[in-house]
Tab-separated table of C-alpha atoms and ligand atoms in Angstrom:
chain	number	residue	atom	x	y	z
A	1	UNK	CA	-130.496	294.806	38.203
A	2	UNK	CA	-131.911	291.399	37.967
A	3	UNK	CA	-129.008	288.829	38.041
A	4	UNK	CA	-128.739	286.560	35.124
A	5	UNK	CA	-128.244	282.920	34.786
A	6	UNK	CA	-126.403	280.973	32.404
A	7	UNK	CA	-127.302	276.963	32.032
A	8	UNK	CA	-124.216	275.351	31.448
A	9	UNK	CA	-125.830	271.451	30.955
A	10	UNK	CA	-123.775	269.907	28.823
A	11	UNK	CA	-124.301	270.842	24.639
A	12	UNK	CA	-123.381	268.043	22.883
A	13	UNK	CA	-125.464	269.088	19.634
A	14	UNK	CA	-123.083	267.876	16.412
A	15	UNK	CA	-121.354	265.173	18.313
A	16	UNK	CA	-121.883	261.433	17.768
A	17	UNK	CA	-121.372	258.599	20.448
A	18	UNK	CA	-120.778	255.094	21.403
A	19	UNK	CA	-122.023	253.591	24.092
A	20	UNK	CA	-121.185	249.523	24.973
A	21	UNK	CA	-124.381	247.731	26.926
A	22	UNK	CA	-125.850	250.937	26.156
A	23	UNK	CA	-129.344	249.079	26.000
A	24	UNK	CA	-129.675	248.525	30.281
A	25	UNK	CA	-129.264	249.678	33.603
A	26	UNK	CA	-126.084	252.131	34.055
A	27	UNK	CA	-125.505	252.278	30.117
A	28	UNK	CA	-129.361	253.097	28.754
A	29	UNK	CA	-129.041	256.250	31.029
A	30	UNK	CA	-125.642	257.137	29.374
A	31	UNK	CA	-127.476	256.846	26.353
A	32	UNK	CA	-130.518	258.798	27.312
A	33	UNK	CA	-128.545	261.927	28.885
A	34	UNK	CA	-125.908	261.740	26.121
A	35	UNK	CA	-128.839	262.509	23.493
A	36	UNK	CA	-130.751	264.866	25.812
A	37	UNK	CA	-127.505	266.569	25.646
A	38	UNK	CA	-128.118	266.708	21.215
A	39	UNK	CA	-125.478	264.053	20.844
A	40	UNK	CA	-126.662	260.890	18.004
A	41	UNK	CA	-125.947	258.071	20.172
A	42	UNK	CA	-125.011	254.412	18.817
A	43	UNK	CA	-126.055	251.614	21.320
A	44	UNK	CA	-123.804	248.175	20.858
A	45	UNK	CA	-125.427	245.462	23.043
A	46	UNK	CA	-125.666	241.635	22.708
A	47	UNK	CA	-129.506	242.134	23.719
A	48	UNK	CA	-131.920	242.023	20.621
A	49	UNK	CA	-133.092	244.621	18.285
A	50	UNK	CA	-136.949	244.359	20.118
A	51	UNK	CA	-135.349	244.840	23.144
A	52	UNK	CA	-133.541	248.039	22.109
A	53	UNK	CA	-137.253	249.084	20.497
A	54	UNK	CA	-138.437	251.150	23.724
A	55	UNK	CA	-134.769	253.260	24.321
A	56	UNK	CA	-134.884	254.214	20.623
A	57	UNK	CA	-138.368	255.365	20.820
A	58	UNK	CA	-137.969	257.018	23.661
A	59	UNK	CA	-134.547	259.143	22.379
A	60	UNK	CA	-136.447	259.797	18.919
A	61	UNK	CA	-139.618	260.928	20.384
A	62	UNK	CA	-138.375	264.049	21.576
A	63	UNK	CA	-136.364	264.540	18.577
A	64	UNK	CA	-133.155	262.777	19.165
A	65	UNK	CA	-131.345	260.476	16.867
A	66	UNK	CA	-130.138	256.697	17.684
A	67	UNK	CA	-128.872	253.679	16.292
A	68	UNK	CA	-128.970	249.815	17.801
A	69	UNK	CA	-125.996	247.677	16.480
A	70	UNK	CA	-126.042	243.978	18.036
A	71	UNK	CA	-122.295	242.979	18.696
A	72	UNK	CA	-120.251	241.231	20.948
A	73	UNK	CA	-118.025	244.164	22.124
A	74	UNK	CA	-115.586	241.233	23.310
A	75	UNK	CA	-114.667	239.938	19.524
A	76	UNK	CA	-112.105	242.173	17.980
A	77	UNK	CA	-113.431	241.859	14.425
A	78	UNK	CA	-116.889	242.942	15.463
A	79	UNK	CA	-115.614	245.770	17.216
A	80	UNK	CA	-113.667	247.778	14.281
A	81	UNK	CA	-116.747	246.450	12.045
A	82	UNK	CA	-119.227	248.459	14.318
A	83	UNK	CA	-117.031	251.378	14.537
A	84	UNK	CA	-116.997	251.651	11.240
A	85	UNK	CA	-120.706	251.324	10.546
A	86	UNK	CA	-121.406	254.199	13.528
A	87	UNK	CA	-118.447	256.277	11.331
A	88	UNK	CA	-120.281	255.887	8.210
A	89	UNK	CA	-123.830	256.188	9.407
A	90	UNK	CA	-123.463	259.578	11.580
A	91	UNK	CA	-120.374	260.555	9.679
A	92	UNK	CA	-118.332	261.576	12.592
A	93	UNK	CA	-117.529	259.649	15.973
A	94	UNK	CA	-116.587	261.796	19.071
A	95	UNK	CA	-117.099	260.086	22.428
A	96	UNK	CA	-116.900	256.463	23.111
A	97	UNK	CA	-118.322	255.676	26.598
A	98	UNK	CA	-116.848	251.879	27.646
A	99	UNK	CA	-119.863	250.111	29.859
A	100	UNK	CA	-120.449	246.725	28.519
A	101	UNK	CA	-119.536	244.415	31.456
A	102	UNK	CA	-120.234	241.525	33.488
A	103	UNK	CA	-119.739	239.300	36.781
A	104	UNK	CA	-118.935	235.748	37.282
A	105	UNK	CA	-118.284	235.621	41.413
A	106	UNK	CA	-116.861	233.045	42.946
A	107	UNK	CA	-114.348	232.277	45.480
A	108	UNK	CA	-111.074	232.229	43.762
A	109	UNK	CA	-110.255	228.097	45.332
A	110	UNK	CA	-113.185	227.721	43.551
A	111	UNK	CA	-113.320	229.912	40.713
A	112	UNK	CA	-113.471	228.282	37.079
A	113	UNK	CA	-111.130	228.996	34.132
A	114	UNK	CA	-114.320	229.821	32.323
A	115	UNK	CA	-115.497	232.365	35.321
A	116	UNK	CA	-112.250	234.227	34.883
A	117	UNK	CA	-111.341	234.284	30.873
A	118	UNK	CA	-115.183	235.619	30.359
A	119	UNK	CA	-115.004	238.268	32.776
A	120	UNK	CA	-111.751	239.592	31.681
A	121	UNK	CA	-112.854	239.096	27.523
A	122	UNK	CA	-115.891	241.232	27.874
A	123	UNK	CA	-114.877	243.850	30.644
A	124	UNK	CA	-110.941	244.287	29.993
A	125	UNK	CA	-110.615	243.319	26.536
A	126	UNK	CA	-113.597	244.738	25.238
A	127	UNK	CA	-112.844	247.729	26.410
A	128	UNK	CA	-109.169	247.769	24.827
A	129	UNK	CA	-110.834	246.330	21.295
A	130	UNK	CA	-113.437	250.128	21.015
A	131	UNK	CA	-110.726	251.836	22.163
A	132	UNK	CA	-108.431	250.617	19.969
A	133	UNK	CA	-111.297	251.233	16.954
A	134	UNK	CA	-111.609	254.764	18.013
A	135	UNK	CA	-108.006	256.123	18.707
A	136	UNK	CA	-106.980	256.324	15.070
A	137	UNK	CA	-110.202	258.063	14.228
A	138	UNK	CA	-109.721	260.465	17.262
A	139	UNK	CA	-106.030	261.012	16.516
A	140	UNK	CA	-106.577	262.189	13.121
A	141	UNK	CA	-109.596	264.367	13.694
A	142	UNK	CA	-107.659	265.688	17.070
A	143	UNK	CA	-110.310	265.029	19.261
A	144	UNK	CA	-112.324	262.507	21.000
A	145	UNK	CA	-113.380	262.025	24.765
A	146	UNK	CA	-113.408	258.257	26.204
A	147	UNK	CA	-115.116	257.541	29.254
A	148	UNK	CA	-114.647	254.076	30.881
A	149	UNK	CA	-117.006	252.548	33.673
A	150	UNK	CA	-114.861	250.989	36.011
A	151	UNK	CA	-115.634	250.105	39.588
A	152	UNK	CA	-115.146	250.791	42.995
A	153	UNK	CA	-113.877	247.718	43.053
A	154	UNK	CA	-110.961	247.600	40.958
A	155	UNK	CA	-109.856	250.162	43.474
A	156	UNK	CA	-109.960	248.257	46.862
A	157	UNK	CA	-110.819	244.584	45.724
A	158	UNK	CA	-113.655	242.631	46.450
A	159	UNK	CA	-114.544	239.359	48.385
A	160	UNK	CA	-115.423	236.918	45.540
A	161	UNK	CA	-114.966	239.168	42.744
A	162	UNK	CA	-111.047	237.846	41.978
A	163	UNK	CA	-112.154	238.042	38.004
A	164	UNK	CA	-114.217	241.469	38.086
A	165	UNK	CA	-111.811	243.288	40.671
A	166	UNK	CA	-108.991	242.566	38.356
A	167	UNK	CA	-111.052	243.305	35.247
A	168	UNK	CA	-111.616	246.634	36.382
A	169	UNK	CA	-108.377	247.607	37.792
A	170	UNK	CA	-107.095	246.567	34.391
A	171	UNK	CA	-109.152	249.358	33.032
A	172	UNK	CA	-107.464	252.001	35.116
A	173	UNK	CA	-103.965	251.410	33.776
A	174	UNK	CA	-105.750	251.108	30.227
A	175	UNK	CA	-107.172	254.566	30.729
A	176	UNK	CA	-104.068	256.108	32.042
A	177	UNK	CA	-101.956	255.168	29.466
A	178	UNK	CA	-104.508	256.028	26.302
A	179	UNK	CA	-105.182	258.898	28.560
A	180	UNK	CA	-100.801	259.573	27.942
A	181	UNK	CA	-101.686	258.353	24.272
A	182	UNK	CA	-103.625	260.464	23.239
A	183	UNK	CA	-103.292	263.447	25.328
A	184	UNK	CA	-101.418	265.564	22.000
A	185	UNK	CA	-104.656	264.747	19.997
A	186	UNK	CA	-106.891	266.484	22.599
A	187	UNK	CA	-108.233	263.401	23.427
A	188	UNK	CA	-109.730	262.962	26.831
A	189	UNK	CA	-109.753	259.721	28.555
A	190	UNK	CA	-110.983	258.692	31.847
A	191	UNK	CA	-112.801	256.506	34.218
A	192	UNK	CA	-115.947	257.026	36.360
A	193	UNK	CA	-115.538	253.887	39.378
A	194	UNK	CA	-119.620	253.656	40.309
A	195	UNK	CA	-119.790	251.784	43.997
A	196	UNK	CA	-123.489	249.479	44.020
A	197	UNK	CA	-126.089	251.346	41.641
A	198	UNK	CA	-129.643	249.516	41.573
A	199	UNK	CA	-129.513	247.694	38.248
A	200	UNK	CA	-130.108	244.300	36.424
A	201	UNK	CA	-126.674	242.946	37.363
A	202	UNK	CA	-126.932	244.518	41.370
A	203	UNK	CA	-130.531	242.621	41.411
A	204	UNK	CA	-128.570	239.399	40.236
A	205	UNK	CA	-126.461	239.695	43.054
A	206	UNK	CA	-128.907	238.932	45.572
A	207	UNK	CA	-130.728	241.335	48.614
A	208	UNK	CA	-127.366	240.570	51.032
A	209	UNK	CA	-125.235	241.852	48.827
A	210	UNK	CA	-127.130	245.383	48.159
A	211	UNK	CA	-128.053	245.387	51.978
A	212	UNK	CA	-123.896	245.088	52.639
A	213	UNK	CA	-123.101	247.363	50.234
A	214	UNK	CA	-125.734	250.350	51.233
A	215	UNK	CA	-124.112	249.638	54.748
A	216	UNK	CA	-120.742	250.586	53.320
A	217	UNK	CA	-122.515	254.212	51.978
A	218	UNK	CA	-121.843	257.167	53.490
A	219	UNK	CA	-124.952	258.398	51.628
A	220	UNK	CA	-127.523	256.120	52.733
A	221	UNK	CA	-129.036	255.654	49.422
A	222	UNK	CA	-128.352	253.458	46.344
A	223	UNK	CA	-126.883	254.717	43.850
A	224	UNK	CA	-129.115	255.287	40.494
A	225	UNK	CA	-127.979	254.778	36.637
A	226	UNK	CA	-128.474	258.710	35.985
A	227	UNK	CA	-125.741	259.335	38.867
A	228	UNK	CA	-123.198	258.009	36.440
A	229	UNK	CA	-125.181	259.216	33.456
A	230	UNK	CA	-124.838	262.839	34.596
A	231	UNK	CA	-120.932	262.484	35.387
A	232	UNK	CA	-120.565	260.764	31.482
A	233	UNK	CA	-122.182	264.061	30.120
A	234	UNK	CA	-120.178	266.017	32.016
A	235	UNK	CA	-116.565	264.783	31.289
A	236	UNK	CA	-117.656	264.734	27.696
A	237	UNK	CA	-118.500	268.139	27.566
A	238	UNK	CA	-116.148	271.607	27.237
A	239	UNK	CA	-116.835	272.153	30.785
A	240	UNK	CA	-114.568	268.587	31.282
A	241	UNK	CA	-111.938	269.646	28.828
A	242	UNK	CA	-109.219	270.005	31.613
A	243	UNK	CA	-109.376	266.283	32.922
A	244	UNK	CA	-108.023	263.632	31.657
A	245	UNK	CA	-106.323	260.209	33.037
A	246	UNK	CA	-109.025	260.619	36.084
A	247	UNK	CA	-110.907	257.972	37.959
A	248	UNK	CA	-113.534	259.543	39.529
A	249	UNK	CA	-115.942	257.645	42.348
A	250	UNK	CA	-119.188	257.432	42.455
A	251	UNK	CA	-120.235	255.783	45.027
A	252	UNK	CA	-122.386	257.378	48.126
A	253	UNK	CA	-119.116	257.435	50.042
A	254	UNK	CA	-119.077	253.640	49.516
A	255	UNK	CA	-115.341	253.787	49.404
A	256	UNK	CA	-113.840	256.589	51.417
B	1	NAD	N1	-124.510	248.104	38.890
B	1	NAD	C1	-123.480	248.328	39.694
B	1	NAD	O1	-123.595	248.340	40.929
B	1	NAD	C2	-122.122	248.603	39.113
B	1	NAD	C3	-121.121	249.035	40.002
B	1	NAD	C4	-119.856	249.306	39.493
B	1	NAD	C5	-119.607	249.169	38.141
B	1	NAD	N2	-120.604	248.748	37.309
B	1	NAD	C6	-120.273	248.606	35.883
B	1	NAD	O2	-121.153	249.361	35.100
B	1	NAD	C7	-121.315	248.743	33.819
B	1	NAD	C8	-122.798	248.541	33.529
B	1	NAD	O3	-123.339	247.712	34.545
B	1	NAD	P1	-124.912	247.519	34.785
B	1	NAD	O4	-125.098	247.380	36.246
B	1	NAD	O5	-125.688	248.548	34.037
B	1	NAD	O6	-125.097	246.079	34.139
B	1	NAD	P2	-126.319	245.462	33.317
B	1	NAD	O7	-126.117	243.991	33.395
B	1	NAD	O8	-127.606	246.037	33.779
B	1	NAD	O9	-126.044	245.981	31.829
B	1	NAD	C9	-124.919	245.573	31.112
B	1	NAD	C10	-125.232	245.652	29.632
B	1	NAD	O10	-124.070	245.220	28.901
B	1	NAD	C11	-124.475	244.302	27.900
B	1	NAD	N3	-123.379	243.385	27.604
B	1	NAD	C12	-122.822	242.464	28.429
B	1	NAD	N4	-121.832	241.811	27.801
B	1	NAD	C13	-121.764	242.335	26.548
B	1	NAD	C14	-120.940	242.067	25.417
B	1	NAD	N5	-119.992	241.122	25.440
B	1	NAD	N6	-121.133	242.799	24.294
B	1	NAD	C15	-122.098	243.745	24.242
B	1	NAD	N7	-122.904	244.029	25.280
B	1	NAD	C16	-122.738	243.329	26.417
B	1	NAD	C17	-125.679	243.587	28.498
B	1	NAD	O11	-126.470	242.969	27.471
B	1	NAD	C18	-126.386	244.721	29.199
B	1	NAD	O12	-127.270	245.409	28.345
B	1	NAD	C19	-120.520	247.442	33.884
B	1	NAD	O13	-119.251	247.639	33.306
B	1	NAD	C20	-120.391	247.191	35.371
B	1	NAD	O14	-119.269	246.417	35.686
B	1	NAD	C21	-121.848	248.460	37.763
């Protein structure tokens, strides 16, 4: 008898996301996979509508539905306003992936108060101000999966990185205790820790850096935006729907 084979890719046909910096690098792949998966996908990103022109055409060309709201995922305000707008617009909300972020190194003798508040406004508390526009929509429908990028970073700490490291540490304990939160709801919530991945904000970084950090990798290869993108789709799927409060590497064996 010939042996059959079941495809069990994520189906995420009927469900509507959120993706923050969902325009570049690690978060226009979430975007992508999440609506090659079926899922309408709403991209908040400080970047410009023409700049969010090519993602959107290339999710609706192949028959997938998008939306591009410009917002400052660090401003509270602006946060429950888009929410709302993506809740109105696609009528439902059911995954909110957490990816906007950004670095401002520096040693911390010479780090500036600046360097540190904006790091921790946009990557901690913009994080806590979607999730906090989400969890009453997810509590009353009784379901909802949240997927925060945090880094490898936040786990061990990182020369220079004072502002980021502690950013993204922050985002564990914020994703363990929604994760306790909103565990009766059927809520999933959990965090994917990504070690270098060749993007926009790696590039900024400089060629040491990336040549440093593919030393570190067990995997001698950088890490790409789909290797994060295909984890997302994954713990927002059923096949996921036994994990929750996780942070989950991925990272070449950056950090073992
Ligand atoms: N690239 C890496 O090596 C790496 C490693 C670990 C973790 N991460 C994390 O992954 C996430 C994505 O990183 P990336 O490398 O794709 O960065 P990126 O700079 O390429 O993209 C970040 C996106 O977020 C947007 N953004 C920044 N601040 C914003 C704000 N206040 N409001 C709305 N949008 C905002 C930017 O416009 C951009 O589109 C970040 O949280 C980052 O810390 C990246």
């Amino acid at each position: 008898m010939e042996q059959q084979f079941n495809s069990t890719y994520p189906d995420l046909r009927g469900h509507s996301a959120i993706v923050t910096g969902g325009i570049s690098g690690i978060g226009a792949a979430i975007s992508l996979e999440l609506a090659r998966c079926g899922a309408q996908v709403a991209m908040i990103d400080l970047k410009t509508e023409e700049e969010a022109t090519g993602l959107l055409h290339n999710i609706s060309k192949p028959g997938g539905k998008a939306m591009f709201i410009k917002a400052d995922t660090s401003d509270f305000t602006a946060a429950l306003n888009t929410v709302q707008k993506v809740n109105d617009q696609f009528g439902r909300i059911d995954i909110l992936v957490n990816n906007a972020g950004i670095n401002r190194d520096g040693v911390i003798w010479k780090m500036s108060e600046e360097q540190w508040d904006d790091v921790i406004r946009v990557n901690l508390k913009g994080y806590f101000n979607f999730t906090r526009a989400v969890a009453p929509i997810f509590r009353e429908q009784r379901s909802g999966k949240i997927v925060n990028i945090t880094s490898i970073n936040g786990l061990r700490g990182k020369f220079g990185q004072a502002n980021y490291s502690a950013s993204k540490a922050g985002i564990i304990g914020l994703t363990k205790s929604v994760a306790r939160e909103l565990g009766k709801y059927n809520v999933n919530v959990n965090a994917i820790a990504p070690g270098m991945i060749e993007t926009a904000m790696v590039k900024n970084a400089g060629e040491t850096v990336r040549a440093a950090a593919l030393d570190e990798m067990v995997l001698k290869s950088p890490g790409k935006p789909d290797d994060i993108a295909h984890l997302v789709v994954f713990l927002c799927s059923d096949l996921a729907r036994h994990i929750t409060g996780e942070v989950i590497r991925v990272d070449g064996g950056q950090y073992i």
